[in-house]
mmCIF file of C-alpha atoms in Angstrom:
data_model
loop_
_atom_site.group_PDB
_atom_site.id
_atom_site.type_symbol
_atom_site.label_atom_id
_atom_site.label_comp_id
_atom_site.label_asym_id
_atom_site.label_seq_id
_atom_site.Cartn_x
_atom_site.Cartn_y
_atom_site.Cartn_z
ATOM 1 C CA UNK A 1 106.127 89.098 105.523
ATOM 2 C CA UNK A 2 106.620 91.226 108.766
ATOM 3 C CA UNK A 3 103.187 92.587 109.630
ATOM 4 C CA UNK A 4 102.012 94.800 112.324
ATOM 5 C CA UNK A 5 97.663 95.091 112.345
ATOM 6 C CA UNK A 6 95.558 97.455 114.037
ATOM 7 C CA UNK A 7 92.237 96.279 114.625
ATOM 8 C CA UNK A 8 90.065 98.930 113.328
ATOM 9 C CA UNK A 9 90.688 101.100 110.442
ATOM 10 C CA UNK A 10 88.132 103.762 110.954
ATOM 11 C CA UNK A 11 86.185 104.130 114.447
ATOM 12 C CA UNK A 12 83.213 106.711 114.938
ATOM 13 C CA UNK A 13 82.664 107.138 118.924
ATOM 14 C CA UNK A 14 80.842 109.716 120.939
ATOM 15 C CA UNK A 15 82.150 112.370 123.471
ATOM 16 C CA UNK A 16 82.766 110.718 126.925
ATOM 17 C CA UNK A 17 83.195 107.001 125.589
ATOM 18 C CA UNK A 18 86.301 104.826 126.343
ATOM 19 C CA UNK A 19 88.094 103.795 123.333
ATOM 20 C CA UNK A 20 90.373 100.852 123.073
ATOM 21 C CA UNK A 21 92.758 101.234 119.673
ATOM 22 C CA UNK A 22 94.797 97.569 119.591
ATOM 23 C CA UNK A 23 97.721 96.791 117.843
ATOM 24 C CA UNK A 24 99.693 93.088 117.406
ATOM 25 C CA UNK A 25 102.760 92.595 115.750
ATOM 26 C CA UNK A 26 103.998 89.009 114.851
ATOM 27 C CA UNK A 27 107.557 90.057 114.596
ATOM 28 C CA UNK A 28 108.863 89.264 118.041
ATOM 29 C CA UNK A 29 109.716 92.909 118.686
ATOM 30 C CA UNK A 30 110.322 94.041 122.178
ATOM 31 C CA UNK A 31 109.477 97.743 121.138
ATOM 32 C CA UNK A 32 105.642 99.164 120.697
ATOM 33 C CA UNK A 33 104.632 103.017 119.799
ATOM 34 C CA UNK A 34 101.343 104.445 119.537
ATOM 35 C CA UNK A 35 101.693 107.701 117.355
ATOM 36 C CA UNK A 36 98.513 110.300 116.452
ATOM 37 C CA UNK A 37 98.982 112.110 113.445
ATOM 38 C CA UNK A 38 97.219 114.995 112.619
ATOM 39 C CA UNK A 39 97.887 117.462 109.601
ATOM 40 C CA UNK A 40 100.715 119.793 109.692
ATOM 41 C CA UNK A 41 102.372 118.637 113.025
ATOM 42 C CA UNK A 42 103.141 114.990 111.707
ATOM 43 C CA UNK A 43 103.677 112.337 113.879
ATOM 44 C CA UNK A 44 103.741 112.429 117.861
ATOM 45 C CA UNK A 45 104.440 109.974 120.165
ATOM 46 C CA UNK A 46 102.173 109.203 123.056
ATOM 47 C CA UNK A 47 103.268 106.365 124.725
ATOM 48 C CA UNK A 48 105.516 103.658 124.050
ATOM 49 C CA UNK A 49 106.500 99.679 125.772
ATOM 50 C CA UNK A 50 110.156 98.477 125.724
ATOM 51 C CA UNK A 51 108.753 95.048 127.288
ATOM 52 C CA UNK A 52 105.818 93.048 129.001
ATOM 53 C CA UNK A 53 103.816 95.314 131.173
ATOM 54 C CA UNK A 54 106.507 98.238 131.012
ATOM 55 C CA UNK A 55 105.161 101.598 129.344
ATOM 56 C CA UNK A 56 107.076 105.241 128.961
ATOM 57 C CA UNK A 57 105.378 108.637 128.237
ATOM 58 C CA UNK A 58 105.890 109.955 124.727
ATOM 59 C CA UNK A 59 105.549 113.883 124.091
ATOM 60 C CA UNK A 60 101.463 114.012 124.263
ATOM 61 C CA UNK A 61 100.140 111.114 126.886
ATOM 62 C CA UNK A 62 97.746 113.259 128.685
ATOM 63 C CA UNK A 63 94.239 111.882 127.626
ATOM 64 C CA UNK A 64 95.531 108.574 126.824
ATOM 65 C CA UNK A 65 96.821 105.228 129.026
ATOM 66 C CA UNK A 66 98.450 102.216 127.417
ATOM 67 C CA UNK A 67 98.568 98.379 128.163
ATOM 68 C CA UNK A 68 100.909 95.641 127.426
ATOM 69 C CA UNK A 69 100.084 92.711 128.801
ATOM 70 C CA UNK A 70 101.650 90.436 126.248
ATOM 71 C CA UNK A 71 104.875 91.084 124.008
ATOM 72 C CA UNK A 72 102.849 90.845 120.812
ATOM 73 C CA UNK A 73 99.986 93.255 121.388
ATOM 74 C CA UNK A 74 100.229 96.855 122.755
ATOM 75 C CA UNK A 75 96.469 98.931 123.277
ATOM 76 C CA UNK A 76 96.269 102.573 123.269
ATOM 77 C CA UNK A 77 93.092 103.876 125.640
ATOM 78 C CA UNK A 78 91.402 107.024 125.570
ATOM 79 C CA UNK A 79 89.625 106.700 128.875
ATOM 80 C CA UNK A 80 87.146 109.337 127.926
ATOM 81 C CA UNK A 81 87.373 110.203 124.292
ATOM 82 C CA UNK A 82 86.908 113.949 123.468
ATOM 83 C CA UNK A 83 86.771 115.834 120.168
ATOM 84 C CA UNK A 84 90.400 117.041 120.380
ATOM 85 C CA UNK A 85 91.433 112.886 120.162
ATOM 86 C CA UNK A 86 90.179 112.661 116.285
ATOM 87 C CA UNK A 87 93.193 112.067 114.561
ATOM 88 C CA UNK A 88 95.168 109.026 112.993
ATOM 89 C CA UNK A 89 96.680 107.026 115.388
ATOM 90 C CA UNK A 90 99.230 104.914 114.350
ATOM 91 C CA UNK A 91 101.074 101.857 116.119
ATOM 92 C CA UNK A 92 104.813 100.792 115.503
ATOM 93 C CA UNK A 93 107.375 98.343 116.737
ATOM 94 C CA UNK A 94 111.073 97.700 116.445
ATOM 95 C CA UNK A 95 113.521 95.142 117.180
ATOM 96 C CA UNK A 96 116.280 95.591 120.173
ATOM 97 C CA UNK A 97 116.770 96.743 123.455
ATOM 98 C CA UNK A 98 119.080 100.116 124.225
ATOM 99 C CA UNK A 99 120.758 100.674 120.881
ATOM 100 C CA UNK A 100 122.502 103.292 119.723
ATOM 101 C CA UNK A 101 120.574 103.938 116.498
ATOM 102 C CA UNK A 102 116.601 103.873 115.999
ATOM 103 C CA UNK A 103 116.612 100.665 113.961
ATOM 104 C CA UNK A 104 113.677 100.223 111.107
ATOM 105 C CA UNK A 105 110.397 101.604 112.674
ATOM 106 C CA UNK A 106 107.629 99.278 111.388
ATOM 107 C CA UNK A 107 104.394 100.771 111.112
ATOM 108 C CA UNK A 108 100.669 99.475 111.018
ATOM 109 C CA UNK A 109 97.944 101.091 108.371
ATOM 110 C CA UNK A 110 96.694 103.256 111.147
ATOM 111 C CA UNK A 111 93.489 103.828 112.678
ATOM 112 C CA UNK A 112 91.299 107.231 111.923
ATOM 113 C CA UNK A 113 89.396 107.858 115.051
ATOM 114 C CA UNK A 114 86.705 110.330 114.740
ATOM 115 C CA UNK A 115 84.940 111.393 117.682
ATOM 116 C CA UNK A 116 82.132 113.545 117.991
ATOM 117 C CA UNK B 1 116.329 117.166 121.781
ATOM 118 C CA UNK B 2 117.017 117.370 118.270
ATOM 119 C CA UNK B 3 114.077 118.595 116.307
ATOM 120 C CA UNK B 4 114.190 118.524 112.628
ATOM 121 C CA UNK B 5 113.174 121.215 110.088
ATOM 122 C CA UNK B 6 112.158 120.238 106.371
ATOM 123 C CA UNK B 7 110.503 122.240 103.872
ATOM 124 C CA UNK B 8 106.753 121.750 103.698
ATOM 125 C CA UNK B 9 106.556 120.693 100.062
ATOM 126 C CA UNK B 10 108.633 120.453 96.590
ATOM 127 C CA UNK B 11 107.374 119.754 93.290
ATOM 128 C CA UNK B 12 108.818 117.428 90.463
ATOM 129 C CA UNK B 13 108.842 115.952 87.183
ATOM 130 C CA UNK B 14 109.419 112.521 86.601
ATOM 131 C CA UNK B 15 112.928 111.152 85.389
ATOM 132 C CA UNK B 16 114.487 114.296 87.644
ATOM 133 C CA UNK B 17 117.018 113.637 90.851
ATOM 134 C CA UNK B 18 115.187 114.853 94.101
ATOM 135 C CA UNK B 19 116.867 116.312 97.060
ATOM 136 C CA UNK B 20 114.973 116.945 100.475
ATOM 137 C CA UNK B 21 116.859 118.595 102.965
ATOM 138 C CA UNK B 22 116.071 118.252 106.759
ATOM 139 C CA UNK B 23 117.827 120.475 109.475
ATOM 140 C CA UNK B 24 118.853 119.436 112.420
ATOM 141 C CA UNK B 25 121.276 121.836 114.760
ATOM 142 C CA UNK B 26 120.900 120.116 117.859
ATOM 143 C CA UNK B 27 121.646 116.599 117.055
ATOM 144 C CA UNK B 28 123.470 115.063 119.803
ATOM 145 C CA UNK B 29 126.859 112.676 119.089
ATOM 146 C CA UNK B 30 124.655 109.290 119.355
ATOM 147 C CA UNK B 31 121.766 110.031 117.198
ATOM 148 C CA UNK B 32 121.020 108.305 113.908
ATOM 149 C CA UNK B 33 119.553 110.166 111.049
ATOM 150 C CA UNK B 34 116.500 108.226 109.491
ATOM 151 C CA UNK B 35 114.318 108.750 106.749
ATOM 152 C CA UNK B 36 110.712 107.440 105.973
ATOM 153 C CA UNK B 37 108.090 107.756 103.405
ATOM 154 C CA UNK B 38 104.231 107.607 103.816
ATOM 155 C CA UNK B 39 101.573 107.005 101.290
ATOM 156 C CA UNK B 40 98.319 108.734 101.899
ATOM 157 C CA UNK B 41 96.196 106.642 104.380
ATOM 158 C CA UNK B 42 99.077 104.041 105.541
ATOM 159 C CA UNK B 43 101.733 104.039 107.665
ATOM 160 C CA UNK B 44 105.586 105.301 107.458
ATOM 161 C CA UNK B 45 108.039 103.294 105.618
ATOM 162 C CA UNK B 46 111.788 102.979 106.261
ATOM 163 C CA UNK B 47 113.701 104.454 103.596
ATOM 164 C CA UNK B 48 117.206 105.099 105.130
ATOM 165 C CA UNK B 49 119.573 105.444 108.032
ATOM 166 C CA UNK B 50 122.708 107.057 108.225
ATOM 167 C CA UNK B 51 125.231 108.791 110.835
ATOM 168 C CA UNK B 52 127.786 110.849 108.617
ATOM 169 C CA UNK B 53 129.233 111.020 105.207
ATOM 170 C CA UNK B 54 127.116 108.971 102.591
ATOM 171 C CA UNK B 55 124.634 105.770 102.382
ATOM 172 C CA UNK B 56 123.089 104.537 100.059
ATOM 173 C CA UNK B 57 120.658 101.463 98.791
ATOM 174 C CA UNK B 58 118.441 100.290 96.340
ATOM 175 C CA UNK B 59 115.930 103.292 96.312
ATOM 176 C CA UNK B 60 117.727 106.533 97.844
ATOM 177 C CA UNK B 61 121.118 108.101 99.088
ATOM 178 C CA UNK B 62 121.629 110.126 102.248
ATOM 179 C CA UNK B 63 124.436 112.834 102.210
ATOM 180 C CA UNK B 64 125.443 113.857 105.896
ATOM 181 C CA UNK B 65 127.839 116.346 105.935
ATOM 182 C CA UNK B 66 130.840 116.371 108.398
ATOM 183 C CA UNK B 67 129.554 118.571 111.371
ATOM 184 C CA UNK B 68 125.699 116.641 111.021
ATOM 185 C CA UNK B 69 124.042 119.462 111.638
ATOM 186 C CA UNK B 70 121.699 118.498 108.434
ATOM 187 C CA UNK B 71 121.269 115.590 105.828
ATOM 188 C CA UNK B 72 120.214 115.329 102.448
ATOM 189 C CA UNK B 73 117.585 112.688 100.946
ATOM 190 C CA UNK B 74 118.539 112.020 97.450
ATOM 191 C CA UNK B 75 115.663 109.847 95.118
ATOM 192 C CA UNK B 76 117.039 109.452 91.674
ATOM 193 C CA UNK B 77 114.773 109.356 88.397
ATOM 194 C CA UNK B 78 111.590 109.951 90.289
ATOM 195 C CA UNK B 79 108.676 108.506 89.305
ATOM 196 C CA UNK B 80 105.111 109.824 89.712
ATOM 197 C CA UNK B 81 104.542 106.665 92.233
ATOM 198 C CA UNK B 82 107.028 108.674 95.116
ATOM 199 C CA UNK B 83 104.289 111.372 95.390
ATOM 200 C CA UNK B 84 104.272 111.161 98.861
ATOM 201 C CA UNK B 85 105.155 112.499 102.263
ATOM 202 C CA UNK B 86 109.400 112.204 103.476
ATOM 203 C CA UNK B 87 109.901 112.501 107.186
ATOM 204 C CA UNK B 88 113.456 112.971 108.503
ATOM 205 C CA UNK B 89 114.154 111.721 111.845
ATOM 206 C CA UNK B 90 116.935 111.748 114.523
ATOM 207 C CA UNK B 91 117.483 110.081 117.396
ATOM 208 C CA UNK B 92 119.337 107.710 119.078
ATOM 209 C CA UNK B 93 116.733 104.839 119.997
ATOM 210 C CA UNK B 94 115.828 103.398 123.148
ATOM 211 C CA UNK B 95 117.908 104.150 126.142
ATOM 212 C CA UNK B 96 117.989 105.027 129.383
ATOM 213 C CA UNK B 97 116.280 108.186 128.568
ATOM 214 C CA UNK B 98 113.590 106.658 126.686
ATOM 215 C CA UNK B 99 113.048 107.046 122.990
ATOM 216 C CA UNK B 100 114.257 110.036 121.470
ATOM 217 C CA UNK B 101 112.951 109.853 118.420
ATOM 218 C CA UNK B 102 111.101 112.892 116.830
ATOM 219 C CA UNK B 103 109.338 113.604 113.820
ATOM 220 C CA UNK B 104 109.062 116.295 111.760
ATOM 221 C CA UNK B 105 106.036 118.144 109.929
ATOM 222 C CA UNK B 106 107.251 116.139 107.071
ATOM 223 C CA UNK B 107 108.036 116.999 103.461
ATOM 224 C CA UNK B 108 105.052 116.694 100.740
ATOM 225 C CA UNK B 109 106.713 115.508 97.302
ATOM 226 C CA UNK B 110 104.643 116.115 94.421
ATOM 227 C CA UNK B 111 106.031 113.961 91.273
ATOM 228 C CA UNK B 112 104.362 115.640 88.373
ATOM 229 C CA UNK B 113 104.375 113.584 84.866
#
């Protein structure tokens, strides 16, 4: 069964603190997202990998840095966590290189990041 | 890019055909229309993917009409277990201009018994 784990399903951190959200997926996929979701607005893309140590901004990045380092694990860093980061963050990955559809989107349970 | 535009929520009754339509006026000739569904505290699942006409599997059909400009999920006989949130999606994947790939707000289904 296809699985993609994030490492922590709820997180409590402080203003100021670095956060490290991590994500592996045992699927061979060449393609990583981290998402935040937050109520009304949905899903949003902050950053995403198309391969080893390669990384593209999504539509939100500022606050937030990303690290791929090997194919199977992609980390989403809040260098200095601040109240406006609680939200669901949620990590994906898909199959393929440039392709002309969006292929299946496989998603991990997500992690709800709370920071005060 | 293309955004989408679904209605917030609908409401049901189990055993009825649902239809959730997402707008999308600015989808460009190579993007794919997809739909997901998310329970409440995990992530998305693939329902769907179409790019005109009609598709359909095991759990749903998706009407595109000719000039794409919107689709239609279809759920038949819904049960109270697809209470849950539909997101409509269009894009056209990785590329050389990165992944194009937006979600919507999302539309709450409420199956009622």
């Amino acid at each position: 069964d296809v699985k993609v784990t994030q490492s922590s399903r709820y997180l409590v951190k402080r203003t100021g603190e670095k956060v490290f959200l991590e994500c592996v997926q045992d699927m061979d996929h060449e393609n990583m997202f981290w998402y935040r979701q937050d109520p009304g607005l949905g899903l949003r893309l902050i950053y995403f990998s198309y391969d080893v140590k390669m990384k593209e901004k999504g539509d939100i990045p500022e606050g937030y840095s990303v690290s791929r380092e090997k194919k199977e694990r992609f980390s989403l860093i809040l260098e200095s966590a601040s109240t406006n980061q609680t939200s669901m963050y949620l990590c994906a990955s898909t199959s393929g290189t440039a392709t002309a559809n969006t292929g299946e989107l496989f998603f991990g349970e997500g992690s709800r990041l709370t920071v005060l | 890019l293309a955004k989408t535009t679904q209605p917030i929520s609908m409401d049901s009754y189990e055993g009825q055909e649902v239809n959730i339509t997402c707008s999308h006026n600015n989808i460009a000739t190579n993007d794919y229309i997809t739909w997901y569904q998310q329970f409440p505290s995990q992530g998305p699942r693939f329902i769907i993917q179409g790019y005109k006409t009609k598709v359909t599997n095991e759990v749903a059909s998706l009407f595109i009409p000719a000039d794409r400009k919107s689709s239609t999920l279809s759920l038949p006989r819904v049960s109270l277990s697809d209470t849950a949130v539909y997101y409509c999606l269009v894009g056209d994947g990785i590329g050389n201009g990165g992944f194009k790939t937006i979600f919507g707000a999302g539309t709450r289904l409420f199956v009622k018994a």
